[in-house]
Short mmCIF file of C-alpha atoms in Angstrom, two decimals:
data_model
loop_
_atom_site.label_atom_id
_atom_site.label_comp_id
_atom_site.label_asym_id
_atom_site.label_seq_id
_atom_site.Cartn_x
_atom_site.Cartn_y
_atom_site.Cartn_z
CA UNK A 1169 0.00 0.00 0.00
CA UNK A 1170 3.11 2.11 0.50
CA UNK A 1171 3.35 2.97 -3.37
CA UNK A 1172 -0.17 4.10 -3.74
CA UNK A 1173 -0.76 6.06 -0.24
CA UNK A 1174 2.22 7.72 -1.66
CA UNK A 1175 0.60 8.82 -5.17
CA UNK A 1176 -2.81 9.62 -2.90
CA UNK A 1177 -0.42 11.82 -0.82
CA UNK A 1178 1.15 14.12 -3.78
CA UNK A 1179 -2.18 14.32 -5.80
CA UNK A 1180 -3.86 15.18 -2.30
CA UNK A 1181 -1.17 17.50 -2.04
CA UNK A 1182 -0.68 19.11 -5.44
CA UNK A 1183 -4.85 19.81 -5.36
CA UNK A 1184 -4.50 21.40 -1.94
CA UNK A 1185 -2.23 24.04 -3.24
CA UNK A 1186 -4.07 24.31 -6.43
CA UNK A 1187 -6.96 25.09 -4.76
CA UNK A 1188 -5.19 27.46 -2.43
CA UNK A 1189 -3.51 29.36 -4.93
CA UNK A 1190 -6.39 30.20 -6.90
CA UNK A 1191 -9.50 30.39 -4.15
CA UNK A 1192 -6.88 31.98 -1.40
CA UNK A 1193 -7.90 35.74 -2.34
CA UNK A 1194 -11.33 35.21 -3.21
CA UNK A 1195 -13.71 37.28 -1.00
CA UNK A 1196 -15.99 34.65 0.51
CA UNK A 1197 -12.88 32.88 1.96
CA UNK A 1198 -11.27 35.91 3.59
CA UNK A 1199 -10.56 35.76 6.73
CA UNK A 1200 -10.64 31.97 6.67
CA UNK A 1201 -7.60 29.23 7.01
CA UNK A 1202 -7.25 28.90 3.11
CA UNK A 1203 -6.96 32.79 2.71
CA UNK A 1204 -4.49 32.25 5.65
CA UNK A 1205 -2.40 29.68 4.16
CA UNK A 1206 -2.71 31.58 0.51
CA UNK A 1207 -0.39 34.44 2.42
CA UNK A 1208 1.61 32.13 4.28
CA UNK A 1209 2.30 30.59 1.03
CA UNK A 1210 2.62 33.23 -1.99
CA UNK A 1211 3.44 36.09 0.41
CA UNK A 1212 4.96 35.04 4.00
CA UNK A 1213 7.11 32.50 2.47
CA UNK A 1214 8.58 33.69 -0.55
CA UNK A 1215 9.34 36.55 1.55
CA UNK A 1216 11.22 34.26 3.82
CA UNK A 1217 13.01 32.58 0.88
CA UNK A 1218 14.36 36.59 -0.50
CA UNK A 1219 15.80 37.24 3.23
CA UNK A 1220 17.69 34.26 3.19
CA UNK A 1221 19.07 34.84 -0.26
CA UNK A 1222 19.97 38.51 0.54
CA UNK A 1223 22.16 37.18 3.49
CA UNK A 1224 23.75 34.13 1.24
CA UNK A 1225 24.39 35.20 -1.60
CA UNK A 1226 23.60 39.22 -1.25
CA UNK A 1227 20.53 38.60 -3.52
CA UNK A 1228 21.50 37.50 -6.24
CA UNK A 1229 19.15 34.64 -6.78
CA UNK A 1230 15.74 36.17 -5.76
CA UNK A 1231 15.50 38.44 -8.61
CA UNK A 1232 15.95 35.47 -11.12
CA UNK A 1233 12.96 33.50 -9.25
CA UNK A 1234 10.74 36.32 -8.94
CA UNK A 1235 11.49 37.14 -13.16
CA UNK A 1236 10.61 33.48 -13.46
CA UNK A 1237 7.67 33.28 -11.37
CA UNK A 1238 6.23 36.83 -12.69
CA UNK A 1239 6.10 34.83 -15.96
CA UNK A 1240 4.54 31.56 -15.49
CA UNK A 1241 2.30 33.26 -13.47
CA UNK A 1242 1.43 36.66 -15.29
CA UNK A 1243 2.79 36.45 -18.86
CA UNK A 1244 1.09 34.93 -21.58
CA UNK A 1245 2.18 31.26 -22.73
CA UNK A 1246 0.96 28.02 -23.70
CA UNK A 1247 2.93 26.00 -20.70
CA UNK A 1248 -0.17 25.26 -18.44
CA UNK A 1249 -2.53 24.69 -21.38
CA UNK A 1250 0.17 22.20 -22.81
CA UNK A 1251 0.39 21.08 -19.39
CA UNK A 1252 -3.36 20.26 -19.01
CA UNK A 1253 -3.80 18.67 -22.44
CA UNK A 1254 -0.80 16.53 -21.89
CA UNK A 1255 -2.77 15.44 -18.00
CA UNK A 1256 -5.68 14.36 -20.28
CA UNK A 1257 -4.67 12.53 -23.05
CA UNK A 1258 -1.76 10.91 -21.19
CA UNK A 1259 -4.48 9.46 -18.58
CA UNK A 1260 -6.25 8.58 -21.17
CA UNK A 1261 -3.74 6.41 -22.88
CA UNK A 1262 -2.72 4.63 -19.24
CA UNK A 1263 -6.88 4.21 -19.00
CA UNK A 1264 -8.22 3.36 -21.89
CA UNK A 1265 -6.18 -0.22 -23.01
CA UNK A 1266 -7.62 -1.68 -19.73
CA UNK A 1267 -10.67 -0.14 -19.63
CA UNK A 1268 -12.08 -0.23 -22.81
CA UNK A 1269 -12.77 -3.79 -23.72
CA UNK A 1270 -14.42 -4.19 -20.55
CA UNK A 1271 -17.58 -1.78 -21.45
CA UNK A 1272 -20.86 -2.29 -23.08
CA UNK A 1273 -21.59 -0.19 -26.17
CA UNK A 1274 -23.73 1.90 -24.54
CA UNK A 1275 -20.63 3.19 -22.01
CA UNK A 1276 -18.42 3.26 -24.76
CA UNK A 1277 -20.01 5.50 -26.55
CA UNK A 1278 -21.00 7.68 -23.61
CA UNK A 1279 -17.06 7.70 -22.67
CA UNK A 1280 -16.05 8.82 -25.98
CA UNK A 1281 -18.94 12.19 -25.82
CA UNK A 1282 -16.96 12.46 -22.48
CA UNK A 1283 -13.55 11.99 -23.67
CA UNK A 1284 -14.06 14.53 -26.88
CA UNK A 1285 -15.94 17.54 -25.13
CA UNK A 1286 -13.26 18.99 -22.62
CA UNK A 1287 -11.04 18.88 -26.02
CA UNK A 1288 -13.82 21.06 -28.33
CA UNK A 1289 -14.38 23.18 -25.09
CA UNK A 1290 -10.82 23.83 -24.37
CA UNK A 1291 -10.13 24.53 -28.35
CA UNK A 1292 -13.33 27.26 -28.19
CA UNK A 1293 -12.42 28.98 -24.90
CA UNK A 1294 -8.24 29.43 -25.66
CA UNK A 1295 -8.97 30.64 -29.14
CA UNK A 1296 -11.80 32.51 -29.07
CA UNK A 1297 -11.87 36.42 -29.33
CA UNK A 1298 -13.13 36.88 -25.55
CA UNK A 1299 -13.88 40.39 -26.36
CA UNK A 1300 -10.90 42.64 -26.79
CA UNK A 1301 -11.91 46.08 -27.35
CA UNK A 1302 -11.05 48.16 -30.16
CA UNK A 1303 -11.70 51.10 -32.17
CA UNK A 1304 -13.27 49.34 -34.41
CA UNK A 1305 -16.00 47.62 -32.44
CA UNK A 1306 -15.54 50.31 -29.02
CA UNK A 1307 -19.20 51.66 -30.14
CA UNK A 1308 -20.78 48.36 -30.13
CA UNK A 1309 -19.15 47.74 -26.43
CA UNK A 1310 -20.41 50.87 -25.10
CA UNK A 1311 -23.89 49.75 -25.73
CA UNK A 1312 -23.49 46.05 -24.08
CA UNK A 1313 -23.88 46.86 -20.74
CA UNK A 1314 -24.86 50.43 -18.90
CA UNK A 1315 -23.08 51.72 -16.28
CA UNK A 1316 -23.91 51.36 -12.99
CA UNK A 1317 -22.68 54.24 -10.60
CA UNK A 1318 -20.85 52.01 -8.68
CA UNK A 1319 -18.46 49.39 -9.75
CA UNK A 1320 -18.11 51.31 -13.10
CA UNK A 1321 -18.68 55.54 -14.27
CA UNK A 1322 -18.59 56.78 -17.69
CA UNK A 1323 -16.05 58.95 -18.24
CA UNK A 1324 -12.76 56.64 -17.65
CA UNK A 1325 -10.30 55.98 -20.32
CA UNK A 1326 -7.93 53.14 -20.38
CA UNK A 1327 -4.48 54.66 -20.17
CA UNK A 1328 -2.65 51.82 -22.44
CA UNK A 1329 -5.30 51.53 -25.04
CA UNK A 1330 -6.78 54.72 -24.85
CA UNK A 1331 -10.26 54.63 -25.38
CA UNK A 1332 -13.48 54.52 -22.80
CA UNK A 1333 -13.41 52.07 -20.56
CA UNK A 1334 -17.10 50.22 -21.62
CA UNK A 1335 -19.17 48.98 -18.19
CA UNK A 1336 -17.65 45.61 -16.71
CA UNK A 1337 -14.80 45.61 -19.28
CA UNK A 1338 -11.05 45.73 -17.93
CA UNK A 1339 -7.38 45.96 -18.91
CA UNK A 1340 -5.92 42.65 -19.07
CA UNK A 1341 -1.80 43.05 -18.30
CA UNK A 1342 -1.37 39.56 -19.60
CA UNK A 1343 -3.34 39.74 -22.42
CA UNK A 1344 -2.44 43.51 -23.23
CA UNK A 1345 -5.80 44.40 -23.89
CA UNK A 1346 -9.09 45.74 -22.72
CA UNK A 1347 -11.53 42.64 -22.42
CA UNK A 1348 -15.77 43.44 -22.73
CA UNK A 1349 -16.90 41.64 -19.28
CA UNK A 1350 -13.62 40.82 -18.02
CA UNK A 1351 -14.00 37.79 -15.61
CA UNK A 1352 -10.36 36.69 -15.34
CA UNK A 1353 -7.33 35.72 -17.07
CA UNK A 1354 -6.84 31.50 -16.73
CA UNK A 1355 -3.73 30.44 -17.18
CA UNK A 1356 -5.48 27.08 -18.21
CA UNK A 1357 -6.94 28.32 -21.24
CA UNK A 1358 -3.82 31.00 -22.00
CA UNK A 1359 -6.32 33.33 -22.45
CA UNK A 1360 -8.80 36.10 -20.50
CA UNK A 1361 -12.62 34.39 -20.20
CA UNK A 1362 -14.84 37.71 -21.00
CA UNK A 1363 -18.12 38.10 -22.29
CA UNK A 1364 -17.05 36.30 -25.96
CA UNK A 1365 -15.92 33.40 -24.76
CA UNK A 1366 -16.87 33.32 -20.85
CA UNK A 1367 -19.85 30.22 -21.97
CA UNK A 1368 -17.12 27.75 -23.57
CA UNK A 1369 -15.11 28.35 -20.58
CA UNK A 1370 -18.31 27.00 -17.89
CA UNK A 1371 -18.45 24.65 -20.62
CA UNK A 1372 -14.99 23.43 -19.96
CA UNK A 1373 -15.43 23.16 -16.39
CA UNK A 1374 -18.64 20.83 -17.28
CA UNK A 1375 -17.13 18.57 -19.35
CA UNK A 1376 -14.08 18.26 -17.02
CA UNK A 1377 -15.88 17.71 -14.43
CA UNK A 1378 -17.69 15.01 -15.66
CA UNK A 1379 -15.12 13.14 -17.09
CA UNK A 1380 -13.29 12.77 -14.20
CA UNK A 1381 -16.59 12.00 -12.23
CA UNK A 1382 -17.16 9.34 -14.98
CA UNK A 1383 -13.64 8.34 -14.76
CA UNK A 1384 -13.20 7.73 -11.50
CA UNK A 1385 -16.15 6.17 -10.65
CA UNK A 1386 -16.44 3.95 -13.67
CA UNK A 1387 -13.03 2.90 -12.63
CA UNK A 1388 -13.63 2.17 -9.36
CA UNK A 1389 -16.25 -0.37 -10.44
CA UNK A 1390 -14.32 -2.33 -12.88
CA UNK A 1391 -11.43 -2.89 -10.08
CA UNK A 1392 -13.99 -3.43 -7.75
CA UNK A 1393 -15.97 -6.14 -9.93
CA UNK A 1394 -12.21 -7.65 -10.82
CA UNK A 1395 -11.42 -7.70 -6.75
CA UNK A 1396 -14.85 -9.41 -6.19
CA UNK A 1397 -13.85 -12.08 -8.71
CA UNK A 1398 -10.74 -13.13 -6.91
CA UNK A 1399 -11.53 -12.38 -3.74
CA UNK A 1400 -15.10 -12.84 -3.45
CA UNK A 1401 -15.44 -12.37 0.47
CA UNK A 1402 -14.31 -8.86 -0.64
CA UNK A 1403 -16.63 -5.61 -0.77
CA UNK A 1404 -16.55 -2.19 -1.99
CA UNK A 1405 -17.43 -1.11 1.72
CA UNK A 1406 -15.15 -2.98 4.45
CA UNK A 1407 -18.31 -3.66 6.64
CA UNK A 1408 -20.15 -5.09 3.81
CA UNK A 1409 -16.97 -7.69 2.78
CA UNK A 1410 -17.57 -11.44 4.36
CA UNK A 1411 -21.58 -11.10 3.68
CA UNK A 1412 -22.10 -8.49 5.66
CA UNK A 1413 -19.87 -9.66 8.84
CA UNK A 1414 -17.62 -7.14 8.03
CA UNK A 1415 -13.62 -7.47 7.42
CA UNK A 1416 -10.62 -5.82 9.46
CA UNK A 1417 -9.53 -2.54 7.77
CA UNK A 1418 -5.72 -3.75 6.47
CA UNK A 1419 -7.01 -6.68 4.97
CA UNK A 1420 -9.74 -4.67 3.39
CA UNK A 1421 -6.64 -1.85 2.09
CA UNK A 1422 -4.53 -4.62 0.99
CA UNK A 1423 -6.83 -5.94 -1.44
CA UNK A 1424 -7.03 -2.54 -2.75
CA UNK A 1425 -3.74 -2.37 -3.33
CA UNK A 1426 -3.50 -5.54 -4.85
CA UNK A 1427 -6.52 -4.25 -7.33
CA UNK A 1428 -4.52 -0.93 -7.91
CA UNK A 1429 -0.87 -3.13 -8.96
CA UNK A 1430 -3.23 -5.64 -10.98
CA UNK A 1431 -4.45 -2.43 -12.77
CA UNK A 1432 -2.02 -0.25 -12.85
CA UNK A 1433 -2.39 2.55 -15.40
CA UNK A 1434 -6.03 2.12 -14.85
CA UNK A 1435 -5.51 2.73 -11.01
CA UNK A 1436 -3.70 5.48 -11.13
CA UNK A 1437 -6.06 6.99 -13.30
CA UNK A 1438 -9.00 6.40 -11.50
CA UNK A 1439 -7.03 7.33 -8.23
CA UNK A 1440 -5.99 10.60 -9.73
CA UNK A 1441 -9.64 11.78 -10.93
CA UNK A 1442 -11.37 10.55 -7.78
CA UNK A 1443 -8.83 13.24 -6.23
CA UNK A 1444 -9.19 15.99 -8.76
CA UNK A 1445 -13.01 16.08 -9.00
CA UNK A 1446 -13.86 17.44 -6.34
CA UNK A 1447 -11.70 20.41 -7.09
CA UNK A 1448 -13.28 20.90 -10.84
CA UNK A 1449 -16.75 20.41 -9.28
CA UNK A 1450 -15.75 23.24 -6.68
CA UNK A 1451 -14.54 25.72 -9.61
CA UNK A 1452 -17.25 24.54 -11.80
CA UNK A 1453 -19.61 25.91 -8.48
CA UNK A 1454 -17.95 28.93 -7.85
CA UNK A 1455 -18.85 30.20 -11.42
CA UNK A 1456 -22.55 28.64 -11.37
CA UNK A 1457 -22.67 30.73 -8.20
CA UNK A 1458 -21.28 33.82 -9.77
CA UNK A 1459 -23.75 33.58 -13.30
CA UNK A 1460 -26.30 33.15 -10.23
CA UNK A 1461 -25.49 36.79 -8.58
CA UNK A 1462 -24.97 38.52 -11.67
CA UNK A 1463 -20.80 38.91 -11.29
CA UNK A 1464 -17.92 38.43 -12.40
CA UNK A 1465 -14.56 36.94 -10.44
CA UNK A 1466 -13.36 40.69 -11.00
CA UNK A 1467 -16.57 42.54 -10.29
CA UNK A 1468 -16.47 40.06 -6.77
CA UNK A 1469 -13.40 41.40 -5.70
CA UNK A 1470 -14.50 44.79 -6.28
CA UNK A 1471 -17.64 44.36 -4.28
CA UNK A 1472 -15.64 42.44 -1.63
CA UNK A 1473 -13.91 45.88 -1.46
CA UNK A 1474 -16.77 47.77 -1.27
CA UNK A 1475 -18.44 45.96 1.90
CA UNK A 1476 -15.18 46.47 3.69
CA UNK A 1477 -16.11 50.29 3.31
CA UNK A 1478 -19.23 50.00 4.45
CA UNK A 1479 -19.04 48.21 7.35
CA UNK A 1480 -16.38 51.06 7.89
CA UNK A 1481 -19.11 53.82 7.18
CA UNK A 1482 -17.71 55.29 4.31
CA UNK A 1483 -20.07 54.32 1.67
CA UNK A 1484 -23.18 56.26 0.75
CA UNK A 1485 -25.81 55.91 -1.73
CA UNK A 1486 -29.09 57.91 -3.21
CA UNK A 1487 -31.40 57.30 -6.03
CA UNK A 1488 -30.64 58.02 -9.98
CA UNK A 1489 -33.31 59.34 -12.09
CA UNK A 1490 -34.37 56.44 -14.29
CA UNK A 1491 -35.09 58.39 -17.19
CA UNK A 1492 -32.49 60.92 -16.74
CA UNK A 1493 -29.94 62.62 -19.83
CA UNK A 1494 -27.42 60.90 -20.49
CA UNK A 1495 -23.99 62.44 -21.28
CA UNK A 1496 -23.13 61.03 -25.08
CA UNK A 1497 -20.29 62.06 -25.33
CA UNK A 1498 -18.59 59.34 -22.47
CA UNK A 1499 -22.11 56.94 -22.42
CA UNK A 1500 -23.98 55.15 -24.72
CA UNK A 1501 -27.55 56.53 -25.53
CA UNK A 1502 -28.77 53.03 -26.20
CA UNK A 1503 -27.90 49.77 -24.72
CA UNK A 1504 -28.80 45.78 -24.51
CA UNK A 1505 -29.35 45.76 -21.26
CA UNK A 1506 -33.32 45.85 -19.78
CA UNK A 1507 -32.23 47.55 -16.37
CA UNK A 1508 -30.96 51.58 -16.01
CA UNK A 1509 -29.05 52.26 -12.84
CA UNK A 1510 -31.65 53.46 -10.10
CA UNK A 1511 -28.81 54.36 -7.36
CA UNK A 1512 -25.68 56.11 -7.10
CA UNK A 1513 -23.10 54.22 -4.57
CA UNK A 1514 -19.85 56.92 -3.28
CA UNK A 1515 -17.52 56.32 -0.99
CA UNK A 1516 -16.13 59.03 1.18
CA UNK A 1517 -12.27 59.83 2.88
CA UNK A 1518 -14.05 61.08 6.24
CA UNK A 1519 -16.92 58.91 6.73
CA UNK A 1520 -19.59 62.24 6.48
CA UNK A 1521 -22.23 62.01 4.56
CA UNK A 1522 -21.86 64.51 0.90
CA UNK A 1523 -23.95 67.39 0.76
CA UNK A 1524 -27.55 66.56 -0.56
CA UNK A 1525 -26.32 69.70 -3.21
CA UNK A 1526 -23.63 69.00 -4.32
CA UNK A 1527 -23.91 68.95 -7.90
CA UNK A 1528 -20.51 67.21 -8.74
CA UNK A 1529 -21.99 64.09 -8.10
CA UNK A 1530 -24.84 62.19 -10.13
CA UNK A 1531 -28.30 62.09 -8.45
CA UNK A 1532 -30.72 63.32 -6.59
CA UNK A 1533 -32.29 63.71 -2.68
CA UNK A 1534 -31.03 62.99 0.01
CA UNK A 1535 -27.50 60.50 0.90
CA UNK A 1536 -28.29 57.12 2.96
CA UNK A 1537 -25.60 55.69 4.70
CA UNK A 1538 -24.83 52.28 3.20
CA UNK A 1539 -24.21 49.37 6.30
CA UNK A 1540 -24.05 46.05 4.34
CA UNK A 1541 -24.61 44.76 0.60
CA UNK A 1542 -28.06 43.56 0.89
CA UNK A 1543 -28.63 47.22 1.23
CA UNK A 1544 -27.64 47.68 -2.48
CA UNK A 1545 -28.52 46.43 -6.12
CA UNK A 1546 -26.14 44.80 -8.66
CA UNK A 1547 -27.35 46.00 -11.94
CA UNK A 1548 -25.77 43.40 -13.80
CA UNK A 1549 -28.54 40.86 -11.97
CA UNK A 1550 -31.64 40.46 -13.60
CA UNK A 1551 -32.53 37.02 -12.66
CA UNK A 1552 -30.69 33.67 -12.50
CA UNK A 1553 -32.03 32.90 -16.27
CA UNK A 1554 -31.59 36.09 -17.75
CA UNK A 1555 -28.40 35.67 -16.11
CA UNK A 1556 -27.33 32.32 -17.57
CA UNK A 1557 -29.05 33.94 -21.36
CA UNK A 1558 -26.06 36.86 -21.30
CA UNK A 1559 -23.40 34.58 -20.90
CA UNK A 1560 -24.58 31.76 -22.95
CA UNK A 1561 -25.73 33.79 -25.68
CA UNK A 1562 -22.79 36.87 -25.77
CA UNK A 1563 -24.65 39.70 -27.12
CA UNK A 1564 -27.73 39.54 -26.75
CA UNK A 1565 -30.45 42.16 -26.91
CA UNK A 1566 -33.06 42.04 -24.12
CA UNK A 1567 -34.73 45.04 -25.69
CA UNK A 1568 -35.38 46.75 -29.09
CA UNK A 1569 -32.89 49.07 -30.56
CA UNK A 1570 -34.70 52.63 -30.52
CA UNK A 1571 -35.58 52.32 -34.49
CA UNK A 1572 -37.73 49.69 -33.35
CA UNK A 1573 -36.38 47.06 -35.44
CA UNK A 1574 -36.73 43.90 -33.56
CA UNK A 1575 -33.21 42.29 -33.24
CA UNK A 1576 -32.08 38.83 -33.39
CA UNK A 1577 -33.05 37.74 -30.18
CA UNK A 1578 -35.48 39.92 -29.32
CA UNK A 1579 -38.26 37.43 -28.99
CA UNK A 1580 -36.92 37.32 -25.25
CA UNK A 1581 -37.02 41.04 -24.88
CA UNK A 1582 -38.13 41.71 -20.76
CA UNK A 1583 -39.98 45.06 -19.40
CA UNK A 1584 -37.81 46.89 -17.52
CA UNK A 1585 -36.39 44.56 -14.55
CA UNK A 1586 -35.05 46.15 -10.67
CA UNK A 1587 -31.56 44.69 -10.38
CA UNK A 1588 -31.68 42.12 -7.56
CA UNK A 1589 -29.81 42.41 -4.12
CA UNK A 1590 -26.25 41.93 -3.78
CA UNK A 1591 -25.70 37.96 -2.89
CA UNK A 1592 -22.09 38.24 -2.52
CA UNK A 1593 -21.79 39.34 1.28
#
């Protein structure tokens, strides 16, 4: 059992600090033991590491690691996406030999759906266009998504690309360019996931997660039924083995092992996507939750920063004419969106509230002190459906264009909506 406890261990291991590394700074863990350990080990640590150099060797070493680092981790290249093509179809040779003369038609068909999909997804989400922002098309990315007095204000201008930042877009530094719905840049795909290609990337996350669900547990039942064959006093569960009297744990372990060195390439397969599921399912969540609230993984931090001021007493909202004129020259006259922003959200140096007349900021009546996000709306939510429409379907219109043509699409077109509460607290 020594060999395989010690595969369980690093795969264990290298999934921990996966999942560290890139849930460690999101919002809803902060404060918790994995934001913890994500300092301990990207900040505390490394720092560590550069004090000891700088006393060896007068730090001469440090610089070279960090250079290194700073690119695997925030340059663009194809090493992790080789990486993760090479994890599939390398299992997938080591699997399939043993595997697939054992299965009906039915499951062999079914495997190769699951097999093909995280390829097609993977092709679609690294080489799509996931919405850079140019000249060209800035016009029609002004008029995808209206800005929201809070998160994003007309008026800002991209000081690399120079041109108007459009709502919920962003300046990649990886990619070099200004992305429409920036989400994130994944160093899995080699590529940002924005509003062009943010649907093949949940798609990706499906498929993934289903093949190693399908993996692993289709494994485990073709070792198990081999086990049962020569050891038929075995069981899947250790109290079931012996017809239900039960067996004693290391005999029931040793067996396992035994089915694992039978087996091997199938073994350590199903042993390696038994341990990485869980981890797929939980990114696969985290982005159902975030089409779900209306957000983004960027638009989360931002909102994470946000209730940190108010439950400082620095942030203050009042209400935004619905119908009010718009400034053309830095905001769209038209857009897709079926929701205007109904609330203007500032934050303030001294924690006292603005004055009611002050006409440098957008508006009207009085200011109400803002004590917690379910006291505010997030625009961008109109309903988990709607929701899951925008990024399935980039583009969209949920209304008429002001001619009155009706758009592709525009079967679906809602009345106005209220943006729902914030759900990211």
């Amino acid at each position: 059992m020594g060999v395989i406890a010690t595969v369980a261990t690093v795969v264990l291991a290298i999934s921990f600090m996966v999942f560290v590394t890139f849930f460690g700074r999101l919002p809803a863990l902060r404060g918790t033991p994995i934001s913890w350990l994500h300092k301990v080990i990207w900040v505390h640590f490394p720092n560590l590491l550069k004090s000891i150099d700088r006393r060896v060797t007068g730090g001469r070493i440090s610089p070279a690691c960090v250079r290194f680092g700073n690119y695997m981790m925030y340059d663009r290249h194809p090493s992790v996406l080789i990486f993760f093509l090479l994890l599939l179809s390398i299992g997938e040779i080591l699997y399939l030999p043993t595997a697939w003369p054992q299965l009906t038609p039915l499951v062999k068909l079914t495997g190769t759906v699951s097999i093909i999909l995280p390829y097609l997804f993977l092709y679609l989400a690294a080489f799509t266009d996931p919405g850079y922002i140019t000249p060209a098309n800035h016009p029609q990315e002004m008029s995808r998504y209206p800005y929201d007095f809070t998160l994003f204000h007309p008026g800002n201008e991209c000081h690399t690309c120079h041109l108007l930042k459009p709502a919920r877009s962003k300046h990649c530094s990886v990619c070099k360019r200004c992305i429409a719905k920036n989400d994130h840049h994944c160093i899995f795909i080699n590529n940002c996931v924005g509003a062009n290609n943010q649907h093949w990337f949940i798609l990706l996350l499906l498929s993934t997660a289903v093949l190693t669900a399908y993996g692993g547990i289709l494994g485990v039942y073709l070792m198990a039924k081999r086990m049962n064959f020569f050891f038929p006093y075995w069981a899947l569960l250790p109290w079931n083995a012996n017809k239900g009297e039960g067996m004693p744990l290391k005999d029931w372990l040793v067996i396992w092992s035994w089915g694992f060195q039978n087996q091997v390439g199938m073994g350590a397969v199903t042993l390696l996507a038994g341990l990485t599921s869980p981890l797929v399912w939980g990114l696969l969540g985290y982005h159902a939750w975030l089409v779900y609230c209306g957000t983004t993984t960027n638009e989360s931090m931002k909102w994470s920063d946000w209730s940190y001021e108010m439950r400082e007493g620095f942030a203050y909202k009042r209400k935004m004419h619905g119908q009010r004129q718009k400034d053309l020259k830095v905001e769209p006259a038209w857009t897709r969106w079926p929701a205007e922003t109904e609330q203007v959200l500032v934050r303030t140096e001294s924690g006292q509230c603005p004055a009611e007349d002050d006409q440098t900021l957008p508006g009207y009546g009085p200011w109400e002190a803002v004590w917690g996000l379910k006291d505010v709306e997030n625009l961008y939510d109109i309903g988990f459906w709607d929701n899951l429409v925008d990024v399935l379907v980039p583009g969209y219109n949920f209304r008429d264009e002001p001619s009155g043509k009706r758009q592709k699409g525009g079967l679906r077109q809602r009345k106005k909506r209220r943006a729902r509460r914030i759900y990211l607290a």
